[in-house]
Amino acid sequence: MRLTSIRSAPEEWKEKAAYIDTLLLPIYGFQLQNKEPELSELEAVDRISAQIERELTGRLLLPPPIAYVGKNPSTLHKYIQEVISTFIEAQFHHFFLIYPEGRIMEEELQLESLPFQVTLLPVTLKPSLAEDPATLTPIAESLRNKIVQRWMNGN
């Protein structure tokens, strides 16, 4: 379920809330040069996340994506920790970050220092992906399978 749909479908949220225990947090790189935004990462991450959410509806919550400019990884780390801590308090148990590969340096996030497990789902983006959205489907299916595998492993 998309976080943005809770307001428009509060009854649906009440029905499903007890079963939704997984957070899929999309992160994308954002650059703005000469007031020209580069949005290909946002489009790809958003499409992949949306497909995963549709296929795992009833167990997964998808908040709006986080824009990351890459200037201070410790700020991103603190923000991710705060977001996930909030969802832990709301009885979520599985946390996944989906982001373009190379945009976030895993060691900079210091995820091992967090008191909960976060699974990283880096996406390798190629120029052809922005041109043909259908090429995102196999990527979404692969990432969906990783989420389901983590559920099956119980961790």
PDB file of C-alpha atoms in Angstrom:
ATOM      1  CA  MET A   1       0.000   0.000   0.000  1.00  0.00           C
ATOM      2  CA  ARG A   2       1.249   3.465  -0.787  1.00  0.00           C
ATOM      3  CA  LEU A   3       1.570   5.770   2.190  1.00  0.00           C
ATOM      4  CA  THR A   4      -0.088   8.496   0.120  1.00  0.00           C
ATOM      5  CA  SER A   5      -3.212   6.352  -0.360  1.00  0.00           C
ATOM      6  CA  ILE A   6      -3.952   6.008   3.360  1.00  0.00           C
ATOM      7  CA  ARG A   7      -5.674   9.375   3.461  1.00  0.00           C
ATOM      8  CA  SER A   8      -7.836   8.600   0.429  1.00  0.00           C
ATOM      9  CA  ALA A   9      -8.613   5.031   1.551  1.00  0.00           C
ATOM     10  CA  PRO A  10      -8.679   4.999   5.366  1.00  0.00           C
ATOM     11  CA  GLU A  11     -10.998   1.983   5.518  1.00  0.00           C
ATOM     12  CA  GLU A  12      -8.640  -0.050   3.336  1.00  0.00           C
ATOM     13  CA  TRP A  13      -5.767   0.902   5.656  1.00  0.00           C
ATOM     14  CA  LYS A  14      -7.742  -0.217   8.719  1.00  0.00           C
ATOM     15  CA  GLU A  15      -8.378  -3.597   7.077  1.00  0.00           C
ATOM     16  CA  LYS A  16      -4.771  -4.171   6.025  1.00  0.00           C
ATOM     17  CA  ALA A  17      -2.751  -2.400   8.734  1.00  0.00           C
ATOM     18  CA  ALA A  18      -2.379  -5.474  10.926  1.00  0.00           C
ATOM     19  CA  TYR A  19      -0.732  -7.388   8.071  1.00  0.00           C
ATOM     20  CA  ILE A  20       1.569  -4.668   6.742  1.00  0.00           C
ATOM     21  CA  ASP A  21       4.937  -5.183   8.396  1.00  0.00           C
ATOM     22  CA  THR A  22       7.383  -4.214   5.654  1.00  0.00           C
ATOM     23  CA  LEU A  23       8.696  -0.811   4.610  1.00  0.00           C
ATOM     24  CA  LEU A  24      10.137  -0.265   1.132  1.00  0.00           C
ATOM     25  CA  LEU A  25      11.932   3.081   1.230  1.00  0.00           C
ATOM     26  CA  PRO A  26      12.895   4.447  -2.210  1.00  0.00           C
ATOM     27  CA  ILE A  27      15.876   6.772  -2.484  1.00  0.00           C
ATOM     28  CA  TYR A  28      17.009   8.514  -5.640  1.00  0.00           C
ATOM     29  CA  GLY A  29      19.735  10.906  -6.623  1.00  0.00           C
ATOM     30  CA  PHE A  30      18.730  14.412  -7.486  1.00  0.00           C
ATOM     31  CA  GLN A  31      20.794  16.875  -9.443  1.00  0.00           C
ATOM     32  CA  LEU A  32      19.846  20.345 -10.570  1.00  0.00           C
ATOM     33  CA  GLN A  33      22.178  22.079 -12.959  1.00  0.00           C
ATOM     34  CA  ASN A  34      21.202  25.411 -14.505  1.00  0.00           C
ATOM     35  CA  LYS A  35      17.677  24.809 -13.175  1.00  0.00           C
ATOM     36  CA  GLU A  36      17.407  21.650 -15.272  1.00  0.00           C
ATOM     37  CA  PRO A  37      16.483  18.712 -13.029  1.00  0.00           C
ATOM     38  CA  GLU A  38      17.842  15.249 -13.786  1.00  0.00           C
ATOM     39  CA  LEU A  39      14.926  12.937 -12.975  1.00  0.00           C
ATOM     40  CA  SER A  40      15.822   9.631 -14.633  1.00  0.00           C
ATOM     41  CA  GLU A  41      16.767   8.034 -11.302  1.00  0.00           C
ATOM     42  CA  LEU A  42      13.502   9.161  -9.729  1.00  0.00           C
ATOM     43  CA  GLU A  43      11.467   7.777 -12.629  1.00  0.00           C
ATOM     44  CA  ALA A  44      13.209   4.392 -12.597  1.00  0.00           C
ATOM     45  CA  VAL A  45      13.188   3.947  -8.809  1.00  0.00           C
ATOM     46  CA  ASP A  46       9.565   5.114  -8.639  1.00  0.00           C
ATOM     47  CA  ARG A  47       8.399   2.694 -11.358  1.00  0.00           C
ATOM     48  CA  ILE A  48      10.267  -0.259  -9.864  1.00  0.00           C
ATOM     49  CA  SER A  49       8.998   0.532  -6.350  1.00  0.00           C
ATOM     50  CA  ALA A  50       5.431   0.916  -7.584  1.00  0.00           C
ATOM     51  CA  GLN A  51       5.548  -2.452  -9.342  1.00  0.00           C
ATOM     52  CA  ILE A  52       6.902  -4.166  -6.233  1.00  0.00           C
ATOM     53  CA  GLU A  53       4.211  -2.481  -4.128  1.00  0.00           C
ATOM     54  CA  ARG A  54       1.436  -3.620  -6.483  1.00  0.00           C
ATOM     55  CA  GLU A  55       2.678  -7.212  -6.377  1.00  0.00           C
ATOM     56  CA  LEU A  56       3.103  -7.272  -2.597  1.00  0.00           C
ATOM     57  CA  THR A  57       0.009  -5.275  -1.666  1.00  0.00           C
ATOM     58  CA  GLY A  58      -1.263  -6.223   1.747  1.00  0.00           C
ATOM     59  CA  ARG A  59       2.143  -6.709   3.332  1.00  0.00           C
ATOM     60  CA  LEU A  60       4.266  -3.762   2.209  1.00  0.00           C
ATOM     61  CA  LEU A  61       4.064   0.008   2.726  1.00  0.00           C
ATOM     62  CA  LEU A  62       5.633   2.340   0.165  1.00  0.00           C
ATOM     63  CA  PRO A  63       6.294   5.920   1.327  1.00  0.00           C
ATOM     64  CA  PRO A  64       7.203   8.718  -1.099  1.00  0.00           C
ATOM     65  CA  PRO A  65      10.821   8.568  -2.301  1.00  0.00           C
ATOM     66  CA  ILE A  66      13.644  10.442  -0.612  1.00  0.00           C
ATOM     67  CA  ALA A  67      15.754  12.762  -2.758  1.00  0.00           C
ATOM     68  CA  TYR A  68      19.461  12.415  -2.009  1.00  0.00           C
ATOM     69  CA  VAL A  69      21.978  14.960  -3.259  1.00  0.00           C
ATOM     70  CA  GLY A  70      25.020  13.043  -1.992  1.00  0.00           C
ATOM     71  CA  LYS A  71      26.791  15.848  -0.188  1.00  0.00           C
ATOM     72  CA  ASN A  72      26.543  14.527   3.366  1.00  0.00           C
ATOM     73  CA  PRO A  73      25.964  10.782   3.804  1.00  0.00           C
ATOM     74  CA  SER A  74      25.765  11.106   7.593  1.00  0.00           C
ATOM     75  CA  THR A  75      22.641  13.245   7.205  1.00  0.00           C
ATOM     76  CA  LEU A  76      21.029  10.576   5.041  1.00  0.00           C
ATOM     77  CA  HIS A  77      22.058   7.882   7.535  1.00  0.00           C
ATOM     78  CA  LYS A  78      20.494   9.779  10.441  1.00  0.00           C
ATOM     79  CA  TYR A  79      17.321  10.398   8.465  1.00  0.00           C
ATOM     80  CA  ILE A  80      16.984   6.747   7.457  1.00  0.00           C
ATOM     81  CA  GLN A  81      17.561   5.700  11.060  1.00  0.00           C
ATOM     82  CA  GLU A  82      14.864   8.100  12.241  1.00  0.00           C
ATOM     83  CA  VAL A  83      12.359   6.966   9.607  1.00  0.00           C
ATOM     84  CA  ILE A  84      12.916   3.302  10.362  1.00  0.00           C
ATOM     85  CA  SER A  85      12.805   3.868  14.127  1.00  0.00           C
ATOM     86  CA  THR A  86       9.375   5.416  13.667  1.00  0.00           C
ATOM     87  CA  PHE A  87       8.199   2.354  11.755  1.00  0.00           C
ATOM     88  CA  ILE A  88       9.657  -0.008  14.361  1.00  0.00           C
ATOM     89  CA  GLU A  89       7.491   1.749  16.945  1.00  0.00           C
ATOM     90  CA  ALA A  90       4.541   1.098  14.611  1.00  0.00           C
ATOM     91  CA  GLN A  91       5.383  -2.648  14.658  1.00  0.00           C
ATOM     92  CA  PHE A  92       7.078  -2.954  11.271  1.00  0.00           C
ATOM     93  CA  HIS A  93       9.674  -5.711  11.101  1.00  0.00           C
ATOM     94  CA  HIS A  94      11.241  -5.636   7.610  1.00  0.00           C
ATOM     95  CA  PHE A  95      13.057  -2.671   6.078  1.00  0.00           C
ATOM     96  CA  PHE A  96      14.299  -2.357   2.511  1.00  0.00           C
ATOM     97  CA  LEU A  97      16.057   0.566   0.837  1.00  0.00           C
ATOM     98  CA  ILE A  98      15.800   0.698  -2.958  1.00  0.00           C
ATOM     99  CA  TYR A  99      18.168   3.082  -4.705  1.00  0.00           C
ATOM    100  CA  PRO A 100      20.300   3.467  -7.842  1.00  0.00           C
ATOM    101  CA  GLU A 101      23.548   1.527  -7.533  1.00  0.00           C
ATOM    102  CA  GLY A 102      26.497   3.824  -6.944  1.00  0.00           C
ATOM    103  CA  ARG A 103      24.330   6.655  -5.655  1.00  0.00           C
ATOM    104  CA  ILE A 104      24.765   5.648  -2.029  1.00  0.00           C
ATOM    105  CA  MET A 105      27.955   4.245  -0.627  1.00  0.00           C
ATOM    106  CA  GLU A 106      26.861   1.422   1.644  1.00  0.00           C
ATOM    107  CA  GLU A 107      29.765   1.880   4.024  1.00  0.00           C
ATOM    108  CA  GLU A 108      28.815   5.551   4.470  1.00  0.00           C
ATOM    109  CA  LEU A 109      25.362   4.580   5.696  1.00  0.00           C
ATOM    110  CA  GLN A 110      26.882   2.571   8.563  1.00  0.00           C
ATOM    111  CA  LEU A 111      23.856   0.282   8.610  1.00  0.00           C
ATOM    112  CA  GLU A 112      25.616  -2.261  10.790  1.00  0.00           C
ATOM    113  CA  SER A 113      25.452   0.296  13.609  1.00  0.00           C
ATOM    114  CA  LEU A 114      21.658   0.337  13.497  1.00  0.00           C
ATOM    115  CA  PRO A 115      19.752  -1.722  16.089  1.00  0.00           C
ATOM    116  CA  PHE A 116      17.682  -3.359  13.302  1.00  0.00           C
ATOM    117  CA  GLN A 117      18.363  -5.058  10.002  1.00  0.00           C
ATOM    118  CA  VAL A 118      18.008  -3.047   6.805  1.00  0.00           C
ATOM    119  CA  THR A 119      18.266  -4.813   3.452  1.00  0.00           C
ATOM    120  CA  LEU A 120      19.751  -2.808   0.619  1.00  0.00           C
ATOM    121  CA  LEU A 121      18.257  -3.224  -2.845  1.00  0.00           C
ATOM    122  CA  PRO A 122      20.590  -1.397  -5.233  1.00  0.00           C
ATOM    123  CA  VAL A 123      19.317  -1.019  -8.795  1.00  0.00           C
ATOM    124  CA  THR A 124      21.705  -0.927 -11.736  1.00  0.00           C
ATOM    125  CA  LEU A 125      20.371   1.745 -14.049  1.00  0.00           C
ATOM    126  CA  LYS A 126      21.339   1.952 -17.685  1.00  0.00           C
ATOM    127  CA  PRO A 127      20.364   4.692 -20.147  1.00  0.00           C
ATOM    128  CA  SER A 128      18.095   2.251 -21.974  1.00  0.00           C
ATOM    129  CA  LEU A 129      15.962   1.861 -18.838  1.00  0.00           C
ATOM    130  CA  ALA A 130      14.764   5.447 -19.019  1.00  0.00           C
ATOM    131  CA  GLU A 131      13.848   4.997 -22.667  1.00  0.00           C
ATOM    132  CA  ASP A 132      11.900   1.741 -22.281  1.00  0.00           C
ATOM    133  CA  PRO A 133      10.001   1.320 -18.995  1.00  0.00           C
ATOM    134  CA  ALA A 134       9.279  -2.343 -19.833  1.00  0.00           C
ATOM    135  CA  THR A 135      12.931  -3.113 -19.160  1.00  0.00           C
ATOM    136  CA  LEU A 136      12.301  -2.295 -15.487  1.00  0.00           C
ATOM    137  CA  THR A 137       9.981  -5.288 -15.012  1.00  0.00           C
ATOM    138  CA  PRO A 138      12.730  -7.931 -14.631  1.00  0.00           C
ATOM    139  CA  ILE A 139      14.511  -5.690 -12.130  1.00  0.00           C
ATOM    140  CA  ALA A 140      11.319  -5.251 -10.094  1.00  0.00           C
ATOM    141  CA  GLU A 141      10.675  -9.003 -10.171  1.00  0.00           C
ATOM    142  CA  SER A 142      14.197  -9.765  -8.958  1.00  0.00           C
ATOM    143  CA  LEU A 143      13.913  -7.295  -6.076  1.00  0.00           C
ATOM    144  CA  ARG A 144      10.426  -8.556  -5.193  1.00  0.00           C
ATOM    145  CA  ASN A 145      11.865 -12.069  -4.978  1.00  0.00           C
ATOM    146  CA  LYS A 146      14.558 -10.843  -2.577  1.00  0.00           C
ATOM    147  CA  ILE A 147      11.891  -9.362  -0.323  1.00  0.00           C
ATOM    148  CA  VAL A 148       9.825 -12.556  -0.375  1.00  0.00           C
ATOM    149  CA  GLN A 149      12.945 -14.629   0.320  1.00  0.00           C
ATOM    150  CA  ARG A 150      13.713 -12.502   3.372  1.00  0.00           C
ATOM    151  CA  TRP A 151      10.147 -13.035   4.609  1.00  0.00           C
ATOM    152  CA  MET A 152      10.484 -16.790   4.093  1.00  0.00           C
ATOM    153  CA  ASN A 153      13.768 -16.844   5.986  1.00  0.00           C
ATOM    154  CA  GLY A 154      12.036 -15.141   8.887  1.00  0.00           C
ATOM    155  CA  ASN A 155      14.613 -12.411   9.376  1.00  0.00           C
TER     156      ASN A 155
END
